Coordinates of C-alpha atoms in Angstrom, one line a residue:
X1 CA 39.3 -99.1 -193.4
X2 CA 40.6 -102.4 -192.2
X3 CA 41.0 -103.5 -188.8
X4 CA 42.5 -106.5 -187.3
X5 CA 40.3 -107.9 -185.2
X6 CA 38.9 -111.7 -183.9
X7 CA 34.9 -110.2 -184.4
X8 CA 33.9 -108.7 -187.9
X9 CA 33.4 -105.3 -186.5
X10 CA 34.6 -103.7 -183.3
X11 CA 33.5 -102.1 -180.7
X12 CA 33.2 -98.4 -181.0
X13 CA 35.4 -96.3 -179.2
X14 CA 33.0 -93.6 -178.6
X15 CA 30.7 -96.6 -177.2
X16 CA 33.2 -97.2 -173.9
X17 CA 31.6 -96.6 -170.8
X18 CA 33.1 -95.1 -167.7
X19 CA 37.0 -95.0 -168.8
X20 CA 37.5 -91.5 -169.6
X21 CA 40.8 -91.4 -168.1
X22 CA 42.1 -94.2 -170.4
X23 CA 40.0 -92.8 -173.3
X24 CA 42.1 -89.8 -172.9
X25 CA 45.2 -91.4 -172.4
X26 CA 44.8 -93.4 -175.6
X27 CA 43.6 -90.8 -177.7
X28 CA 46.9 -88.6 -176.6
X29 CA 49.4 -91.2 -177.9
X30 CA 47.0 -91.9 -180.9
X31 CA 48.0 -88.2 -181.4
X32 CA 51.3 -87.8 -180.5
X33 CA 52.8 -91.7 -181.0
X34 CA 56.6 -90.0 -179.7
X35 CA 54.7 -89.9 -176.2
X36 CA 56.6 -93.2 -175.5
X37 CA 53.5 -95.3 -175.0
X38 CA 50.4 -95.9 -172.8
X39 CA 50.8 -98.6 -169.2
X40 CA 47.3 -99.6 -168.4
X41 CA 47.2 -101.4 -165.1
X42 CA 44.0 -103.0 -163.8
X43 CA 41.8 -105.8 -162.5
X44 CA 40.3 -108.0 -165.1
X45 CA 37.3 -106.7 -167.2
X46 CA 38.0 -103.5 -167.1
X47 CA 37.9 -102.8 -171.0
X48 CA 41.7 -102.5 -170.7
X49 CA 41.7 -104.6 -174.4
X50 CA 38.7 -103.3 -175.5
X51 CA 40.1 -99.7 -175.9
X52 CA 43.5 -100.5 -177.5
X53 CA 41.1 -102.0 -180.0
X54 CA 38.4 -99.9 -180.4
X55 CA 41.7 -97.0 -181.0
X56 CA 42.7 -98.4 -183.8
X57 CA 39.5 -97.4 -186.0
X58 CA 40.0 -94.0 -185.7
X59 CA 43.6 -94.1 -186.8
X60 CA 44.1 -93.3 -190.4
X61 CA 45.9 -96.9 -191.4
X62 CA 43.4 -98.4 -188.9
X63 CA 46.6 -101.2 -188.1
X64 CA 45.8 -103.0 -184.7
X65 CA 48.8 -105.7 -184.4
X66 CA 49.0 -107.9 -181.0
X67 CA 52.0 -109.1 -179.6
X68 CA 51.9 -112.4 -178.2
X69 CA 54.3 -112.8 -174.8
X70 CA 56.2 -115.6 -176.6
X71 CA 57.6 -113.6 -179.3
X72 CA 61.4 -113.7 -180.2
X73 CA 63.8 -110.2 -181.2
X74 CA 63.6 -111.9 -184.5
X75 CA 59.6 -111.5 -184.5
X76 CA 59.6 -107.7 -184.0
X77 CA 62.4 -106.2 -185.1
X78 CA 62.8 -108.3 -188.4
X79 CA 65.3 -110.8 -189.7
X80 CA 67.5 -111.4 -192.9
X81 CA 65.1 -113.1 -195.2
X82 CA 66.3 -116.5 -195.2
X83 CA 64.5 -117.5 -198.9
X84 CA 65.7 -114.8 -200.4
X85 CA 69.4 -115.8 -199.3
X86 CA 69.3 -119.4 -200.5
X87 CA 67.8 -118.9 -203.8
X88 CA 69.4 -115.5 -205.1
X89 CA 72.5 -115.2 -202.8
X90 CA 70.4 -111.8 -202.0
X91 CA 70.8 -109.9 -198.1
X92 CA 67.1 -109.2 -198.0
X93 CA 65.4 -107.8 -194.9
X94 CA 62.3 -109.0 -193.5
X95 CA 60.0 -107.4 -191.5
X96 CA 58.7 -107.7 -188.3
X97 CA 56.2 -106.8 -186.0
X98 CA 57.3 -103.2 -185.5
X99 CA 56.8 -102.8 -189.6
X100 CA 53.7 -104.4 -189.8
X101 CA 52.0 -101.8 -187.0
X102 CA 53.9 -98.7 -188.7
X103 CA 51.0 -95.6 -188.4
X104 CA 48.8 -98.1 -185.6
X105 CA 48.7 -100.0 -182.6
X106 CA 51.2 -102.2 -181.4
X107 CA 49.5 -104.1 -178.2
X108 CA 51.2 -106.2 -175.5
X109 CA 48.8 -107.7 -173.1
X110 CA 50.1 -108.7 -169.5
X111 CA 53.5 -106.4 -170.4
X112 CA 54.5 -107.2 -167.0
X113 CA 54.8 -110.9 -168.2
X114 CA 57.0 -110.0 -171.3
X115 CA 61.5 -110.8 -171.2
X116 CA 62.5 -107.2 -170.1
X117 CA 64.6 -107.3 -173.2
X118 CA 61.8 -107.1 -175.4
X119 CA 60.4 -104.0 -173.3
X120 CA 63.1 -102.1 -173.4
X121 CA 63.2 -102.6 -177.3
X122 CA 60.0 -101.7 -177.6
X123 CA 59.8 -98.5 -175.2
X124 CA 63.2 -97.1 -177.3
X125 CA 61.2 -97.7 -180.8
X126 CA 58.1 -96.1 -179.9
X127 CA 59.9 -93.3 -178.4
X128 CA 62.2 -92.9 -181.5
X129 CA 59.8 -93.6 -184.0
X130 CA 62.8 -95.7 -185.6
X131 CA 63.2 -99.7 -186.1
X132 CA 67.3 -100.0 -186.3
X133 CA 68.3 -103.8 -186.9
X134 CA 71.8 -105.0 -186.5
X135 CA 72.3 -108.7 -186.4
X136 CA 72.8 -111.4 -188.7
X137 CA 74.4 -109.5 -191.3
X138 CA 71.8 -107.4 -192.0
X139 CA 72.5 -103.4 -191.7
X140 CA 68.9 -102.0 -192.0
X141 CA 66.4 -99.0 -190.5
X142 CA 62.7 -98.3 -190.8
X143 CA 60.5 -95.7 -189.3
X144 CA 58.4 -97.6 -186.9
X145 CA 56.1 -94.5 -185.5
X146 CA 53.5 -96.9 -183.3
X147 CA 50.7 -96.4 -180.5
X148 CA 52.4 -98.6 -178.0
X149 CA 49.6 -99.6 -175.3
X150 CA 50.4 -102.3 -173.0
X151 CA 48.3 -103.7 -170.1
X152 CA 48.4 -105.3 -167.2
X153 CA 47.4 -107.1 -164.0
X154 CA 49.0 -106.1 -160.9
X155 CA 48.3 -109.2 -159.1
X156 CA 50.2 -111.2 -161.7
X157 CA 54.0 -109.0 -160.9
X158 CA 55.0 -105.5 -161.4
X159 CA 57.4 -104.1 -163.9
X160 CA 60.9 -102.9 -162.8
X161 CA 61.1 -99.4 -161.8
X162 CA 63.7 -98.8 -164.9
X163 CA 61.2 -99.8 -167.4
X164 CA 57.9 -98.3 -165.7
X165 CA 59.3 -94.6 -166.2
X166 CA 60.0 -95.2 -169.6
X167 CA 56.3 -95.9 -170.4
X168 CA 54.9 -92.2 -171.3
X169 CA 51.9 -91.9 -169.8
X170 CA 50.2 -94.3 -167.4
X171 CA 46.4 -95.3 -166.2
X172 CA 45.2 -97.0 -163.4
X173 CA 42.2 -98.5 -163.1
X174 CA 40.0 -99.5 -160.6
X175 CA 36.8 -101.8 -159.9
X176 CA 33.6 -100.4 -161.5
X177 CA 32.5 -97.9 -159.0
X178 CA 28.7 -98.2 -158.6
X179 CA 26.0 -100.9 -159.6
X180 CA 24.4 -97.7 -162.1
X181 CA 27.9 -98.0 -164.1
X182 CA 27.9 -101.6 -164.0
X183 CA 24.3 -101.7 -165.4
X184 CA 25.2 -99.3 -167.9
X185 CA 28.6 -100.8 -169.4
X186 CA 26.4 -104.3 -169.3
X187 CA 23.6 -103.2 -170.9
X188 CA 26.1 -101.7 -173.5
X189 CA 28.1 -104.9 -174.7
X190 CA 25.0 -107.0 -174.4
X191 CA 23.6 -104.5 -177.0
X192 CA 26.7 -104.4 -179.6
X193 CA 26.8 -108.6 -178.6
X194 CA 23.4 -108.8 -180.2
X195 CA 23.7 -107.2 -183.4
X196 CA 27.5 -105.8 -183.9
X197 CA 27.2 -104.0 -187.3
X198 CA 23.8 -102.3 -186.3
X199 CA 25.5 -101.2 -182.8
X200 CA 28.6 -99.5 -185.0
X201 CA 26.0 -97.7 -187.2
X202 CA 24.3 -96.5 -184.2
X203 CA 27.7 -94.8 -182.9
X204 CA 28.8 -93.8 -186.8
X205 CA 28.6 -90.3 -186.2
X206 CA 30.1 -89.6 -183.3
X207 CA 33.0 -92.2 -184.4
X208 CA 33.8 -90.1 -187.7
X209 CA 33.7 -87.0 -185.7
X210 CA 36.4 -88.1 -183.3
X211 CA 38.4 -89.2 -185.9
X212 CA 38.5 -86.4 -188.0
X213 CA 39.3 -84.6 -184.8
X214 CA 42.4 -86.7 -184.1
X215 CA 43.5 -86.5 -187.5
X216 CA 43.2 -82.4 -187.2
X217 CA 44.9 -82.7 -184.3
X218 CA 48.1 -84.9 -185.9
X219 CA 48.2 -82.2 -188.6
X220 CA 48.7 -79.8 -186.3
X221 CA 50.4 -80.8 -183.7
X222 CA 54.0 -79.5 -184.3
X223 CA 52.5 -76.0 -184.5
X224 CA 51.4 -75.5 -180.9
X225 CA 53.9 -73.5 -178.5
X226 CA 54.3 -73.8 -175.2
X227 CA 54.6 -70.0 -173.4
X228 CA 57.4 -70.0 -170.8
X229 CA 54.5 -69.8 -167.9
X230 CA 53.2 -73.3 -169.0
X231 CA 57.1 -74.6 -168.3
X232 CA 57.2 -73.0 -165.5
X233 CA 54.1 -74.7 -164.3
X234 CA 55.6 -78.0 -165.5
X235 CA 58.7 -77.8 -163.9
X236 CA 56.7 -76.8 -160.4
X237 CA 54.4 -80.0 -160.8
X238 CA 57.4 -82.6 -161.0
X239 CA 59.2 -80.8 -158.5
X240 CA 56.4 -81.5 -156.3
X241 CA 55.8 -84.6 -157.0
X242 CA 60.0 -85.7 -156.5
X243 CA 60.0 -87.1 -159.7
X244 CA 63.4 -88.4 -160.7
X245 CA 65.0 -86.8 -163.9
X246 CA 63.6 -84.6 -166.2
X247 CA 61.4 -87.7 -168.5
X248 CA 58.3 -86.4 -166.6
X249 CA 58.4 -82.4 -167.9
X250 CA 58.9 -83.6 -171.6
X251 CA 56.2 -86.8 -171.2
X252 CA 53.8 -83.9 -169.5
X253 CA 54.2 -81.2 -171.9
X254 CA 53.9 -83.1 -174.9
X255 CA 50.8 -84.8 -174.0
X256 CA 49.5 -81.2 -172.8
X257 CA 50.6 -80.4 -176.1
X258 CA 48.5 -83.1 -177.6
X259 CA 45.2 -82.5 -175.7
X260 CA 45.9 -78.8 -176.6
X261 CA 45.7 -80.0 -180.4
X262 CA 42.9 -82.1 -179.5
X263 CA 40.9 -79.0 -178.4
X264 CA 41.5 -77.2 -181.0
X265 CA 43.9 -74.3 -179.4
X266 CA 47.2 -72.2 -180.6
X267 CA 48.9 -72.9 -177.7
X268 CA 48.8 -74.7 -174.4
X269 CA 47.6 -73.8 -170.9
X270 CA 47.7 -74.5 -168.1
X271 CA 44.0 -76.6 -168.3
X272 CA 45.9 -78.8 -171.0
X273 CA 48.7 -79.1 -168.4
X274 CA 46.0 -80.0 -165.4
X275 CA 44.5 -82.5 -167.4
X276 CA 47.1 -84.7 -168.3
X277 CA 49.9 -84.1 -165.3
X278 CA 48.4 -87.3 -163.4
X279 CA 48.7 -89.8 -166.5
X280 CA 52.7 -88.1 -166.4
X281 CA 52.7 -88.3 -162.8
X282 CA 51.3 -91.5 -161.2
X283 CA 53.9 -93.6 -162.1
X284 CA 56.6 -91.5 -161.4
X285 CA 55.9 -89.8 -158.1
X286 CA 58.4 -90.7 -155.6
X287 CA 57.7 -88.2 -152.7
X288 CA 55.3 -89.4 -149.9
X289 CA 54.0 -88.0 -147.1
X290 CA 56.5 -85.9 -144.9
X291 CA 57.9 -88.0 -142.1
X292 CA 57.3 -86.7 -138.5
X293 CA 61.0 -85.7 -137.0
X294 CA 61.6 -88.1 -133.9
X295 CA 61.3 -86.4 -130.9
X296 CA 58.2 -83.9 -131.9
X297 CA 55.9 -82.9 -129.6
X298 CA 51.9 -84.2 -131.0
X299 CA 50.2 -81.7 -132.3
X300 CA 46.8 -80.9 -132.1
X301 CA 45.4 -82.0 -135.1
X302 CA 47.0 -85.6 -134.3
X303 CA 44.5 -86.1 -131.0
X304 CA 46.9 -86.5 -128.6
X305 CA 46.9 -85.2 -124.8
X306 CA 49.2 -81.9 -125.1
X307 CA 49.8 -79.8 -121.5
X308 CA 51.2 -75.8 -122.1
X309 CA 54.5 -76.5 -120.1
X310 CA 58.0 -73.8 -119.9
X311 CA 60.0 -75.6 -122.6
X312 CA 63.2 -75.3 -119.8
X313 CA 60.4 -77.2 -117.4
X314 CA 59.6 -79.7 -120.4
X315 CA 63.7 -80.5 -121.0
X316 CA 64.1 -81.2 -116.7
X317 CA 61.8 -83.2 -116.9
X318 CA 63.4 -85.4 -119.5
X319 CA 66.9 -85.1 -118.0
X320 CA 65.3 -86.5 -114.6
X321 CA 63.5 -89.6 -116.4
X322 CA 66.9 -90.1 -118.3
X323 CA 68.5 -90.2 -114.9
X324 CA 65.6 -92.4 -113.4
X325 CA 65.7 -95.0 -116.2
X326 CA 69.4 -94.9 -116.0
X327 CA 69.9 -95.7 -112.0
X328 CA 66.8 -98.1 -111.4
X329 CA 67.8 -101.5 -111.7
X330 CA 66.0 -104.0 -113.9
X331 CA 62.5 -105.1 -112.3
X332 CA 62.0 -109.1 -113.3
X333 CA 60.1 -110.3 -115.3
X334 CA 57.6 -112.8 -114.3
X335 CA 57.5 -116.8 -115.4
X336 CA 55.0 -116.8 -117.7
X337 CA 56.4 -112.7 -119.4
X338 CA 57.1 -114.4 -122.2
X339 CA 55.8 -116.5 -124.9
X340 CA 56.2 -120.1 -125.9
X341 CA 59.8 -120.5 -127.9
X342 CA 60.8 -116.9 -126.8
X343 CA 64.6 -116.6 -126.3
X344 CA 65.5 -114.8 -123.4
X345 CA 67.1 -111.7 -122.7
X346 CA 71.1 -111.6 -123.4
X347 CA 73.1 -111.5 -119.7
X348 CA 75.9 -110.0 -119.3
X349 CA 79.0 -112.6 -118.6
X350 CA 82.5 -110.9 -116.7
X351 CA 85.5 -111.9 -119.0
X352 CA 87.7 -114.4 -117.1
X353 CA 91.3 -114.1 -117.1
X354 CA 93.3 -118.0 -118.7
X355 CA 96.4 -119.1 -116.5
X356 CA 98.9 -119.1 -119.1
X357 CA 100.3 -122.3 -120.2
X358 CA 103.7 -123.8 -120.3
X359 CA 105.0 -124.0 -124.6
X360 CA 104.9 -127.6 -125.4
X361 CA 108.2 -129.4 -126.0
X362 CA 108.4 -132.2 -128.6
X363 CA 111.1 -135.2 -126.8
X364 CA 113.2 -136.5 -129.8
X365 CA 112.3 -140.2 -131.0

């Protein structure tokens, strides 16, 4: 099995410390590719590239193919083949990137970075599973079913709304969490740094395991039902959450239906459903915390001073200050009130009335 890689073996998937939210999300699309992708989003060495890479080994063509950010249309989608068109007068398509990662990975680092045209192509092939070219003559279609992970650094832009909820399932991650996990993931690449091949025979076992796993789970995949109580728990979650459209009930339930595969179950429930809705979710949630209703009275919980008064006594009393604030005249405000470059309170200026004036006559030359 062939991987393309910069270093003669990679690092082991099963060898990834502390990511098992990304781990997850990764091995879902590896499963189910329609997903529609995977958005990583991260600081910097947070084995964001790592994992796309180390995913490829257990796919069954083992394809890792990087897309570099100044790529053209012509790059990934394919192109007329212009040698074939000189010599033999032939219309010969020639393939692009999309071919070349058929049945892999197809990775886009610093996706925030890439022409939004090139995003949107890519987040309508790998939710198709179809390469269709139309352009310089050339009428041709492939199937194109890639694992479409792309990363990125937050402090380096955001992408547009539009293309963020077309990405399938998304993972945030944060700083390592504790000086034990840092020690660990250290200790870990200084060991496969020091003797690669030996490291990956360590972790053989357990890497042939998982992949025999995901491939059961491909096989199987189109098998699994969902039962009406499952959809019902779907719907609930992105109603909840305010998501917009329905994108987040099909992304959720397939990926449910994925880790359902993954664990080796008939059908899905609702623990499949709980363990994937936040990768659905987190990008897609639009509702926030219910805004307080000007004019409520604080509640307890908020800490603030709260007497038991008649609510008829409660609405005098604002009548009266309404009356009070409307009948006291302005108190002044003192020299030094306001700050340096301040501009002063508008005044109110009475409207003048203009003598009228006499039309003007024009004397004859």
């Amino acid at each position: 099995m062939h991987t393309e890689s910069a270093e003669p073996v990679g690092f082991p998937f099963t060898a990834i410390e502390g990511q098992p939210q990304l781990q997850m999300a990764l091995l879902l699309a590896a499963i189910d590719p329609l997903l529609g992708g995977v958005l990583v989003e991260g600081p910097r060495g947070t084995a964001k590239s790592t994992s796309a890479r180390a995913l490829a080994s257990l796919l069954p063509a083992g394809r890792f193919v990087n897309l570099p950010l100044g790529a053209t249309e012509e790059q990934l989608v394919g192109s007329i083949d212009l040698e074939a068109a000189l010599q033999r007068s032939a219309v010969q398509f020639r393939a692009g990137l999309l071919a070349q990662a058929h049945q892999g990975i197809l990775y886009v680092d610093e996706v925030n970075l890439l022409a939004d045209g090139l995003v949107d192509l890519l987040l309508d092939v790998s939710a198709s599973g179809i390469n269709r070219v139309e352009r310089d003559g050339v009428s041709h279609q492939h199937d194109a079913r890639i694992t479409l992970i792309g990363t990125m650094n937050p402090e380096e832009g955001q992408l547009r709304p539009q293309l963020l909820d077309r990405f399938g399932l998304f993972v945030r991650l944060e700083n390592v969490p504790s000086t034990a996990m840092r020690k660990a993931i250290v200790k870990t690449r200084m060991a496969f740094d020091a003797d690669p091949r030996g490291f990956f025979a360590a972790h053989a076992n357990a890497q042939a395991a998982l992949a025999a796993r995901v491939a059961a789970a491909r096989g199987v995949l189109v098998a699994i039902q969902w039962p009406d109580a499952v959809h019902d728990q779907v719907a609930q979650l992105c109603q909840d959450a305010g998501v917009e459209g329905v994108r987040a009930d099909l992304v959720m339930l397939r990926a449910a239906r994925a880790h359902a595969a993954l664990q080796g179950r008939e059908q899905v429930t609702f623990v499949d459903v709980q363990a994937v809705a936040e990768l659905a979710l987190a990008h897609r949630r639009t509702q926030g915390a219910p805004q307080s209703q000007e004019g409520d009275e604080p509640s307890p919980e908020s800490g603030g001073a709260q007497t038991s008064q008649p609510s008829g006594q409660r609405a005098d009393q604002r009548a009266d200050q309404s009356t009070d604030a409307q009948q006291a005249p302005p108190s002044p405000q003192p020299a030094n009130a306001q700050t340096w470059g301040e501009m002063s309170a508008p005044q109110a200026v009475p409207i003048q009335t203009v003598k009228a004036l006499r039309p003007f006559s024009s004397k004859k030359a």
